[in-house]
CSV table of C-alpha atoms and ligand atoms in Angstrom, one decimal:
chain,number,residue,atom,x,y,z
A,1,UNK,CA,17.9,39.9,54.9
A,2,UNK,CA,20.8,39.7,57.3
A,3,UNK,CA,21.5,36.4,59.0
A,4,UNK,CA,23.3,36.4,62.2
A,5,UNK,CA,25.9,33.7,61.7
A,6,UNK,CA,25.5,31.6,64.9
A,7,UNK,CA,24.2,28.2,66.0
A,8,UNK,CA,21.4,29.8,68.0
A,9,UNK,CA,20.2,31.7,64.9
A,10,UNK,CA,20.3,28.5,62.8
A,11,UNK,CA,18.2,26.8,65.5
A,12,UNK,CA,15.7,29.6,65.5
A,13,UNK,CA,15.3,29.5,61.7
A,14,UNK,CA,14.8,25.7,61.9
A,15,UNK,CA,12.0,26.1,64.5
A,16,UNK,CA,10.0,28.5,62.3
A,17,UNK,CA,10.7,26.6,59.0
A,18,UNK,CA,7.5,25.6,57.3
A,19,UNK,CA,9.2,23.0,55.2
A,20,UNK,CA,11.0,21.3,58.1
A,21,UNK,CA,8.6,18.3,58.1
A,22,UNK,CA,9.8,17.1,54.7
A,23,UNK,CA,13.2,16.3,56.1
A,24,UNK,CA,11.9,13.1,57.6
A,25,UNK,CA,10.6,12.0,54.3
A,26,UNK,CA,14.1,11.6,52.9
A,27,UNK,CA,16.8,9.0,53.4
A,28,UNK,CA,19.5,11.0,55.0
A,29,UNK,CA,22.7,9.2,56.0
A,30,UNK,CA,23.2,9.6,59.8
A,31,UNK,CA,25.8,12.0,61.0
A,32,UNK,CA,26.4,13.1,57.4
A,33,UNK,CA,25.4,16.4,55.8
A,34,UNK,CA,24.5,16.2,52.1
A,35,UNK,CA,25.1,19.3,50.1
A,36,UNK,CA,25.1,17.8,46.7
A,37,UNK,CA,21.4,17.7,45.9
A,38,UNK,CA,22.1,19.8,42.8
A,39,UNK,CA,24.1,16.9,41.3
A,40,UNK,CA,22.0,14.0,42.6
A,41,UNK,CA,19.0,14.6,44.8
A,42,UNK,CA,18.3,12.1,47.7
A,43,UNK,CA,15.7,9.4,47.7
A,44,UNK,CA,12.5,10.2,49.4
A,45,UNK,CA,10.1,7.6,50.9
A,46,UNK,CA,7.4,8.7,48.5
A,47,UNK,CA,9.7,8.1,45.5
A,48,UNK,CA,10.6,4.8,46.9
A,49,UNK,CA,7.0,3.9,47.3
A,50,UNK,CA,6.0,5.0,43.8
A,51,UNK,CA,8.9,3.0,42.3
A,52,UNK,CA,8.0,-0.1,44.3
A,53,UNK,CA,4.4,0.3,43.2
A,54,UNK,CA,5.4,0.2,39.5
A,55,UNK,CA,7.5,-2.9,40.2
A,56,UNK,CA,4.5,-4.5,41.8
A,57,UNK,CA,2.4,-3.6,38.8
A,58,UNK,CA,4.9,-5.3,36.6
A,59,UNK,CA,5.1,-8.3,38.9
A,60,UNK,CA,1.3,-8.8,39.1
A,61,UNK,CA,0.1,-7.4,35.7
A,62,UNK,CA,2.8,-8.1,33.2
A,63,UNK,CA,1.9,-6.4,29.9
A,64,UNK,CA,-1.4,-5.1,31.4
A,65,UNK,CA,0.6,-2.6,33.4
A,66,UNK,CA,0.6,-0.4,30.3
A,67,UNK,CA,-3.1,0.4,30.8
A,68,UNK,CA,-3.8,-0.9,34.3
A,69,UNK,CA,-2.3,-0.8,37.8
A,70,UNK,CA,-1.8,2.2,40.1
A,71,UNK,CA,-0.1,4.4,37.5
A,72,UNK,CA,-0.6,3.0,33.9
A,73,UNK,CA,2.6,3.2,32.0
A,74,UNK,CA,1.2,4.2,28.6
A,75,UNK,CA,0.5,7.8,29.5
A,76,UNK,CA,2.8,8.1,32.5
A,77,UNK,CA,5.1,10.5,30.7
A,78,UNK,CA,2.1,12.8,29.9
A,79,UNK,CA,0.8,12.6,33.5
A,80,UNK,CA,4.2,13.5,34.9
A,81,UNK,CA,4.4,16.3,32.4
A,82,UNK,CA,1.2,17.7,33.9
A,83,UNK,CA,2.6,17.3,37.4
A,84,UNK,CA,5.8,19.1,36.4
A,85,UNK,CA,4.1,22.0,34.6
A,86,UNK,CA,3.6,24.2,37.7
A,87,UNK,CA,7.4,24.0,38.3
A,88,UNK,CA,8.2,25.5,34.9
A,89,UNK,CA,5.2,27.8,34.6
A,90,UNK,CA,3.4,26.2,31.6
A,91,UNK,CA,0.2,24.6,30.7
A,92,UNK,CA,0.1,20.8,31.3
A,93,UNK,CA,0.3,19.9,27.5
A,94,UNK,CA,3.5,21.9,27.1
A,95,UNK,CA,5.6,19.5,29.2
A,96,UNK,CA,6.5,15.9,28.7
A,97,UNK,CA,8.7,13.8,30.9
A,98,UNK,CA,10.9,11.9,28.5
A,99,UNK,CA,14.4,11.2,27.3
A,100,UNK,CA,17.3,12.8,29.1
A,101,UNK,CA,18.8,16.3,29.1
A,102,UNK,CA,21.2,15.7,26.2
A,103,UNK,CA,18.8,13.6,24.2
A,104,UNK,CA,16.0,16.2,24.6
A,105,UNK,CA,18.5,18.9,23.5
A,106,UNK,CA,19.2,16.9,20.4
A,107,UNK,CA,15.5,16.5,19.7
A,108,UNK,CA,14.8,20.2,20.2
A,109,UNK,CA,17.7,21.4,18.1
A,110,UNK,CA,16.8,18.8,15.4
A,111,UNK,CA,13.3,20.2,15.5
A,112,UNK,CA,13.7,24.0,15.9
A,113,UNK,CA,17.1,24.7,14.3
A,114,UNK,CA,15.9,25.6,10.8
A,115,UNK,CA,18.7,27.5,9.1
A,116,UNK,CA,17.6,29.7,6.2
A,117,UNK,CA,19.4,32.1,4.0
A,118,UNK,CA,21.9,34.1,6.1
A,119,UNK,CA,20.5,32.8,9.4
A,120,UNK,CA,22.5,29.6,9.9
A,121,UNK,CA,24.3,30.0,13.2
A,122,UNK,CA,23.6,28.8,16.7
A,123,UNK,CA,24.3,31.0,19.7
A,124,UNK,CA,25.4,29.5,23.1
A,125,UNK,CA,27.9,30.6,25.7
A,126,UNK,CA,31.4,29.6,26.9
A,127,UNK,CA,30.4,28.7,30.4
A,128,UNK,CA,27.6,26.2,29.6
A,129,UNK,CA,27.7,22.5,30.4
A,130,UNK,CA,30.0,20.5,28.0
A,131,UNK,CA,27.3,18.0,26.9
A,132,UNK,CA,25.3,20.9,25.5
A,133,UNK,CA,28.2,22.1,23.4
A,134,UNK,CA,29.0,18.6,22.1
A,135,UNK,CA,25.3,18.2,21.1
A,136,UNK,CA,25.2,21.5,19.3
A,137,UNK,CA,28.4,20.8,17.5
A,138,UNK,CA,27.2,17.5,16.3
A,139,UNK,CA,23.8,18.9,15.2
A,140,UNK,CA,25.7,21.5,13.1
A,141,UNK,CA,27.9,18.9,11.6
A,142,UNK,CA,24.8,16.8,10.7
A,143,UNK,CA,23.4,19.8,8.8
A,144,UNK,CA,26.7,20.2,6.9
A,145,UNK,CA,27.9,23.2,8.9
A,146,UNK,CA,31.3,23.7,10.5
A,147,UNK,CA,30.9,24.2,14.3
A,148,UNK,CA,34.0,26.3,14.4
A,149,UNK,CA,32.3,29.0,12.3
A,150,UNK,CA,28.6,28.3,13.1
A,151,UNK,CA,28.6,27.8,16.9
A,152,UNK,CA,29.0,31.2,18.5
A,153,UNK,CA,29.8,31.1,22.2
A,154,UNK,CA,29.3,34.3,24.2
A,155,UNK,CA,32.3,35.1,26.3
A,156,UNK,CA,32.3,35.7,30.1
A,157,UNK,CA,34.0,38.8,31.3
A,158,UNK,CA,35.3,37.2,34.5
A,159,UNK,CA,35.1,33.5,33.9
A,160,UNK,CA,32.1,33.2,36.3
A,161,UNK,CA,29.2,35.1,35.0
A,162,UNK,CA,27.5,36.1,31.7
A,163,UNK,CA,26.2,39.6,31.1
A,164,UNK,CA,22.8,39.7,29.4
A,165,UNK,CA,23.9,42.7,27.4
A,166,UNK,CA,26.8,40.7,25.9
A,167,UNK,CA,24.3,37.9,24.9
A,168,UNK,CA,22.0,40.4,23.3
A,169,UNK,CA,24.9,42.0,21.4
A,170,UNK,CA,25.6,38.6,20.0
A,171,UNK,CA,22.1,38.1,18.6
A,172,UNK,CA,23.0,39.1,15.0
A,173,UNK,CA,21.0,38.4,11.9
A,174,UNK,CA,23.1,35.3,11.3
A,175,UNK,CA,21.7,33.6,14.4
A,176,UNK,CA,18.9,31.0,13.8
A,177,UNK,CA,18.7,29.6,17.3
A,178,UNK,CA,19.9,30.3,20.9
A,179,UNK,CA,20.5,27.7,23.6
A,180,UNK,CA,21.5,29.0,27.0
A,181,UNK,CA,21.4,27.7,30.6
A,182,UNK,CA,18.7,29.0,33.0
A,183,UNK,CA,21.2,28.7,35.9
A,184,UNK,CA,24.9,28.3,35.2
A,185,UNK,CA,26.1,25.0,36.6
A,186,UNK,CA,29.3,26.4,38.2
A,187,UNK,CA,28.6,30.0,39.4
A,188,UNK,CA,24.8,29.4,40.0
A,189,UNK,CA,24.0,32.6,38.1
A,190,UNK,CA,20.4,32.9,36.9
A,191,UNK,CA,20.1,34.4,33.4
A,192,UNK,CA,17.2,36.8,32.8
A,193,UNK,CA,15.2,34.4,30.7
A,194,UNK,CA,12.3,36.8,30.2
A,195,UNK,CA,14.5,39.6,28.9
A,196,UNK,CA,16.6,37.3,26.7
A,197,UNK,CA,13.5,35.7,25.2
A,198,UNK,CA,12.1,39.1,24.3
A,199,UNK,CA,15.3,40.3,22.8
A,200,UNK,CA,15.7,37.1,20.7
A,201,UNK,CA,12.1,37.3,19.4
A,202,UNK,CA,12.5,41.0,18.5
A,203,UNK,CA,15.3,39.8,16.2
A,204,UNK,CA,13.3,36.8,14.8
A,205,UNK,CA,15.4,34.2,16.7
A,206,UNK,CA,14.1,31.1,18.5
A,207,UNK,CA,15.4,30.6,22.0
A,208,UNK,CA,15.5,27.6,24.5
A,209,UNK,CA,17.0,27.0,27.9
A,210,UNK,CA,18.8,24.2,29.7
A,211,UNK,CA,17.0,24.2,33.0
A,212,UNK,CA,18.9,21.4,34.8
A,213,UNK,CA,20.0,23.6,37.6
A,214,UNK,CA,16.8,25.6,38.0
A,215,UNK,CA,13.9,23.1,37.8
A,216,UNK,CA,12.8,22.3,41.3
A,217,UNK,CA,15.0,25.1,42.8
A,218,UNK,CA,13.4,28.3,41.4
A,219,UNK,CA,10.0,29.1,39.9
A,220,UNK,CA,9.8,29.6,36.2
A,221,UNK,CA,7.2,31.2,33.9
A,222,UNK,CA,8.1,29.7,30.5
A,223,UNK,CA,4.7,30.3,29.0
A,224,UNK,CA,4.4,33.9,30.2
A,225,UNK,CA,7.9,34.6,29.1
A,226,UNK,CA,7.1,33.0,25.8
A,227,UNK,CA,10.2,30.8,25.8
A,228,UNK,CA,10.2,28.6,22.7
A,229,UNK,CA,11.5,25.4,24.4
A,230,UNK,CA,13.4,24.1,27.4
A,231,UNK,CA,14.9,20.8,28.6
A,232,UNK,CA,16.2,19.5,31.9
A,233,UNK,CA,17.1,16.5,34.0
A,234,UNK,CA,15.0,15.3,37.0
A,235,UNK,CA,17.7,13.7,39.0
A,236,UNK,CA,19.1,16.9,40.5
A,237,UNK,CA,16.7,19.2,42.5
A,238,UNK,CA,13.8,16.9,41.6
A,239,UNK,CA,15.2,13.8,43.3
A,240,UNK,CA,14.1,11.3,40.6
A,241,UNK,CA,17.1,9.1,41.1
A,242,UNK,CA,20.3,8.3,39.1
A,243,UNK,CA,19.6,8.5,35.4
A,244,UNK,CA,16.0,9.5,36.0
A,245,UNK,CA,14.0,10.4,32.9
A,246,UNK,CA,14.4,14.1,31.9
A,247,UNK,CA,11.8,16.7,30.9
A,248,UNK,CA,11.1,19.1,28.1
A,249,UNK,CA,8.9,22.1,27.5
A,250,UNK,CA,7.6,23.2,24.1
A,251,UNK,CA,5.6,26.4,23.7
A,252,UNK,CA,2.1,25.6,22.5
A,253,UNK,CA,2.6,28.0,19.5
A,254,UNK,CA,5.0,25.4,18.1
A,255,UNK,CA,2.6,22.4,18.5
A,256,UNK,CA,2.4,20.6,15.3
A,257,UNK,CA,6.0,21.2,14.3
A,258,UNK,CA,7.3,18.0,12.9
A,259,UNK,CA,9.8,16.4,15.3
A,260,UNK,CA,13.4,16.4,14.1
A,261,UNK,CA,13.9,12.9,15.6
A,262,UNK,CA,10.6,11.1,15.2
A,263,UNK,CA,9.5,7.9,16.9
A,264,UNK,CA,6.2,6.1,17.6
A,265,UNK,CA,5.8,7.5,21.1
A,266,UNK,CA,5.5,11.0,19.6
A,267,UNK,CA,2.2,9.8,18.0
A,268,UNK,CA,-1.2,10.9,19.0
A,269,UNK,CA,-2.0,8.3,21.7
A,270,UNK,CA,-5.2,7.0,20.0
A,271,UNK,CA,-3.3,6.5,16.7
A,272,UNK,CA,-0.1,5.0,18.0
A,273,UNK,CA,-1.3,1.4,17.8
A,274,UNK,CA,-2.8,1.8,14.3
A,275,UNK,CA,0.7,0.5,13.3
A,276,UNK,CA,0.7,2.3,10.0
A,277,UNK,CA,3.6,4.0,8.3
A,278,UNK,CA,2.1,7.5,8.3
A,279,UNK,CA,2.7,9.1,11.7
A,280,UNK,CA,0.0,11.2,13.3
A,281,UNK,CA,2.1,13.5,15.4
A,282,UNK,CA,0.7,14.4,18.9
A,283,UNK,CA,-0.5,18.0,19.2
A,284,UNK,CA,1.2,18.5,22.5
A,285,UNK,CA,4.8,18.5,23.8
A,286,UNK,CA,4.4,14.7,23.8
A,287,UNK,CA,5.2,14.9,20.0
A,288,UNK,CA,8.9,15.1,21.0
A,289,UNK,CA,9.1,11.8,22.7
A,290,UNK,CA,10.9,9.1,20.7
A,291,UNK,CA,10.5,5.5,21.9
A,292,UNK,CA,9.2,3.5,24.8
A,293,UNK,CA,9.6,5.3,28.2
A,294,UNK,CA,12.0,4.0,30.8
A,295,UNK,CA,9.1,3.3,33.2
A,296,UNK,CA,11.2,2.3,36.2
A,297,UNK,CA,13.1,5.6,35.9
A,298,UNK,CA,9.9,7.5,35.6
A,299,UNK,CA,8.2,5.9,38.6
A,300,UNK,CA,10.2,7.7,41.4
A,301,UNK,CA,9.0,11.0,40.0
A,302,UNK,CA,5.4,10.3,40.8
A,303,UNK,CA,6.2,10.5,44.5
A,304,UNK,CA,8.6,13.4,44.1
A,305,UNK,CA,6.3,15.6,42.1
A,306,UNK,CA,3.5,15.0,44.6
A,307,UNK,CA,5.8,16.4,47.3
A,308,UNK,CA,6.8,19.4,45.2
A,309,UNK,CA,3.1,20.2,44.6
A,310,UNK,CA,2.4,20.0,48.3
A,311,UNK,CA,5.4,22.0,49.4
A,312,UNK,CA,5.0,24.6,46.7
A,313,UNK,CA,7.9,25.9,44.6
A,314,UNK,CA,7.5,29.5,46.0
A,315,UNK,CA,8.0,28.2,49.5
A,316,UNK,CA,11.0,26.0,48.3
A,317,UNK,CA,12.6,29.1,46.7
A,318,UNK,CA,12.0,31.2,49.8
A,319,UNK,CA,13.7,28.7,52.1
A,320,UNK,CA,16.5,28.0,49.6
A,321,UNK,CA,17.3,31.7,49.5
A,322,UNK,CA,17.4,31.8,53.3
A,323,UNK,CA,19.6,28.7,53.4
A,324,UNK,CA,22.1,30.0,50.9
A,325,UNK,CA,22.0,33.5,52.4
A,326,UNK,CA,22.8,32.1,55.8
A,327,UNK,CA,25.5,29.9,54.3
A,328,UNK,CA,27.2,32.9,52.6
A,329,UNK,CA,27.0,35.1,55.7
A,330,UNK,CA,28.4,32.3,57.8
A,331,UNK,CA,31.2,31.7,55.3
A,332,UNK,CA,32.1,35.4,55.4
A,333,UNK,CA,32.1,35.6,59.1
A,334,UNK,CA,33.8,32.3,59.9
A,335,UNK,CA,36.1,31.7,56.9
A,336,UNK,CA,37.5,35.2,56.3
A,337,UNK,CA,41.2,35.3,55.4
A,338,UNK,CA,41.3,31.5,54.5
A,339,UNK,CA,41.5,32.1,50.8
A,340,UNK,CA,37.8,31.6,49.8
A,341,UNK,CA,35.9,33.7,47.3
A,342,UNK,CA,32.1,33.4,46.9
A,343,UNK,CA,31.8,33.2,43.1
A,344,UNK,CA,28.0,33.3,42.7
A,345,UNK,CA,26.0,36.5,42.3
A,346,UNK,CA,24.8,38.0,45.6
A,347,UNK,CA,21.5,39.4,44.3
A,348,UNK,CA,18.6,37.1,45.1
A,349,UNK,CA,17.2,37.6,41.6
A,350,UNK,CA,20.5,36.4,40.0
A,351,UNK,CA,21.4,33.4,42.1
A,352,UNK,CA,20.1,29.9,42.0
A,353,UNK,CA,20.1,27.1,44.5
A,354,UNK,CA,23.8,26.6,45.3
A,355,UNK,CA,26.7,28.6,46.6
A,356,UNK,CA,29.8,28.5,44.4
A,357,UNK,CA,32.8,28.7,46.7
A,358,UNK,CA,36.2,29.2,45.0
A,359,UNK,CA,39.5,28.2,46.5
A,360,UNK,CA,42.8,27.2,44.9
A,361,UNK,CA,42.9,24.0,46.9
A,362,UNK,CA,39.2,23.2,46.1
A,363,UNK,CA,39.7,19.6,44.9
A,364,UNK,CA,41.4,18.5,48.1
A,365,UNK,CA,39.3,20.6,50.4
A,366,UNK,CA,36.3,18.6,48.9
A,367,UNK,CA,38.1,15.3,49.8
A,368,UNK,CA,38.7,16.5,53.3
A,369,UNK,CA,35.0,17.5,53.6
A,370,UNK,CA,33.9,14.1,52.5
A,371,UNK,CA,36.2,12.5,55.0
A,372,UNK,CA,34.4,14.6,57.6
A,373,UNK,CA,31.0,13.4,56.3
A,374,UNK,CA,30.1,16.5,54.5
A,375,UNK,CA,29.1,15.9,50.8
A,376,UNK,CA,29.9,18.8,48.6
A,377,UNK,CA,30.9,18.6,44.9
A,378,UNK,CA,33.9,19.8,43.1
A,379,UNK,CA,33.9,21.4,39.6
A,380,UNK,CA,37.2,22.0,37.9
A,381,UNK,CA,39.3,24.0,38.2
A,382,UNK,CA,38.6,25.5,41.6
A,383,UNK,CA,35.0,25.4,42.7
A,384,UNK,CA,33.3,23.8,45.7
A,385,UNK,CA,29.6,23.7,45.1
A,386,UNK,CA,27.5,23.7,48.2
A,387,UNK,CA,23.8,23.1,47.8
A,388,UNK,CA,21.6,23.2,50.9
A,389,UNK,CA,18.3,21.8,49.7
A,390,UNK,CA,15.1,23.3,51.0
A,391,UNK,CA,13.3,20.0,51.4
A,392,UNK,CA,15.9,18.2,53.4
A,393,UNK,CA,18.7,20.5,54.6
A,394,UNK,CA,18.4,22.3,58.0
A,395,UNK,CA,20.0,25.6,58.9
A,396,UNK,CA,21.8,23.8,61.6
A,397,UNK,CA,23.4,21.5,58.9
A,398,UNK,CA,24.6,24.7,57.2
A,399,UNK,CA,26.1,26.1,60.3
A,400,UNK,CA,27.8,22.8,61.2
A,401,UNK,CA,29.2,22.5,57.6
A,402,UNK,CA,30.8,25.8,57.9
A,403,UNK,CA,32.3,24.9,61.3
A,404,UNK,CA,33.8,21.7,59.9
A,405,UNK,CA,35.1,23.5,56.9
A,406,UNK,CA,36.8,26.0,59.2
A,407,UNK,CA,38.4,23.2,61.2
A,408,UNK,CA,39.6,21.6,58.0
A,409,UNK,CA,41.3,24.9,57.0
A,410,UNK,CA,42.7,25.8,60.3
A,411,UNK,CA,44.2,22.3,60.8
A,412,UNK,CA,45.2,22.1,57.1
A,413,UNK,CA,43.5,18.7,57.0
A,414,UNK,CA,43.3,19.0,53.2
A,415,UNK,CA,47.1,18.8,52.8
A,416,UNK,CA,47.1,15.0,53.1
A,417,UNK,CA,45.1,14.7,49.9
A,418,UNK,CA,46.2,15.5,46.3
A,419,UNK,CA,44.7,18.5,44.7
A,420,UNK,CA,43.2,16.5,41.8
A,421,UNK,CA,39.7,15.7,41.0
A,422,UNK,CA,38.2,12.2,41.4
A,423,UNK,CA,36.9,10.4,38.2
A,424,UNK,CA,33.4,11.5,39.1
A,425,UNK,CA,33.9,14.8,40.8
B,1,PLP,C1,23.5,17.7,34.7
B,1,PLP,C2,23.5,18.5,33.5
B,1,PLP,C3,23.4,17.9,32.3
B,1,PLP,C4,23.4,16.4,32.1
B,1,PLP,O1,22.9,15.9,31.0
B,1,PLP,P1,22.4,14.4,30.9
B,1,PLP,O2,22.0,14.2,29.5
B,1,PLP,O3,21.3,14.2,31.9
B,1,PLP,O4,23.6,13.6,31.3
B,1,PLP,C5,23.3,18.8,31.1
B,1,PLP,N1,23.3,20.1,31.3
B,1,PLP,C6,23.4,20.7,32.5
B,1,PLP,C7,23.4,22.2,32.6
B,1,PLP,C8,23.5,19.9,33.6
B,1,PLP,O5,23.6,20.5,34.8
């Protein structure tokens, strides 16, 4: 699809946008354009309401909020897992909302990394999010392996993207487990999860995905693809709030596998309060919970998941592709010759929910954007991530952002800032 880069075309797209009504459900700062929903999604009125409801239940019910009130806390993680299942393409029992990305990764590796004989290594990639690498290294150390020899990181040919064939070539008979991103956090590339899963299984290797940048942005079919496990955060595209509780998926064929990091919330719900020292592990993804859920960080997700169910992930993806397509075409027309490179793949099948714009002055261009009330985010060394979000960004916002960016460049407004990242970039 070609997008005519103009204000008129943006307005026409906004008029026919089926999801436009959701914009009013979010708290958007006036006269500001938020393009950072892939780092921290904005608060919706529905999430605010479900959070306040849980506070009210605490206020009025005390301990009885576990089993009573609007959304009883005891099985809230399971309920939210059911609500999240359509977003990852799984059955309801295969998802639990629990822990955080990094904690869930630890749990899943502790559970599914079972080195045996020659198969002792873990395969990841050199572009993945640092926390994942730290977690994998520490898991290897805990098992007595040296991460320098036992963590294999597939190389990128160009520093931006990963080639599936390079990943497949690294699936040797020494690999026990593979952990890869679904969407790369910098370049926004989508990996072909179905193909990689098939290739891994053909070689007897288990495979899981870090879905932080894909859940809520693109549809998934984890069950159909036969993915072994996945994990993600709910504060990016799912708008669950800062530090919101994360999610994990475990393929039902693995139900019953003893959790590597066990705790009483992984028990079968009817057995949990028997208070005996023999654990009856839940026969769902709920088995991989550890302790008491952070209820107040779960509660905003009730409202958010309702909205996603109503809007539909296919519709969200369709608009997201149009937003980023329009953004890229506008960048090419308006910002030519100003030193920018679009670093994400162009093919719709290979790009996620954000545009990865590279520039050698990226850090200070981001500061100038913020001064102009545009909120992007910066990823070292040279990337401006721009994420127009289907539920709350308009095509006019996208057009205006590009115009402001053009003005910043033409007037060299960025020169008054230093080209260094902030502490939180
Ligand atoms: C945001 C993000 C994380 C963050 O992990 P937390 O445990 O939630 O801090 C991990 N991996 C990826 C790919 C991310 O984008």
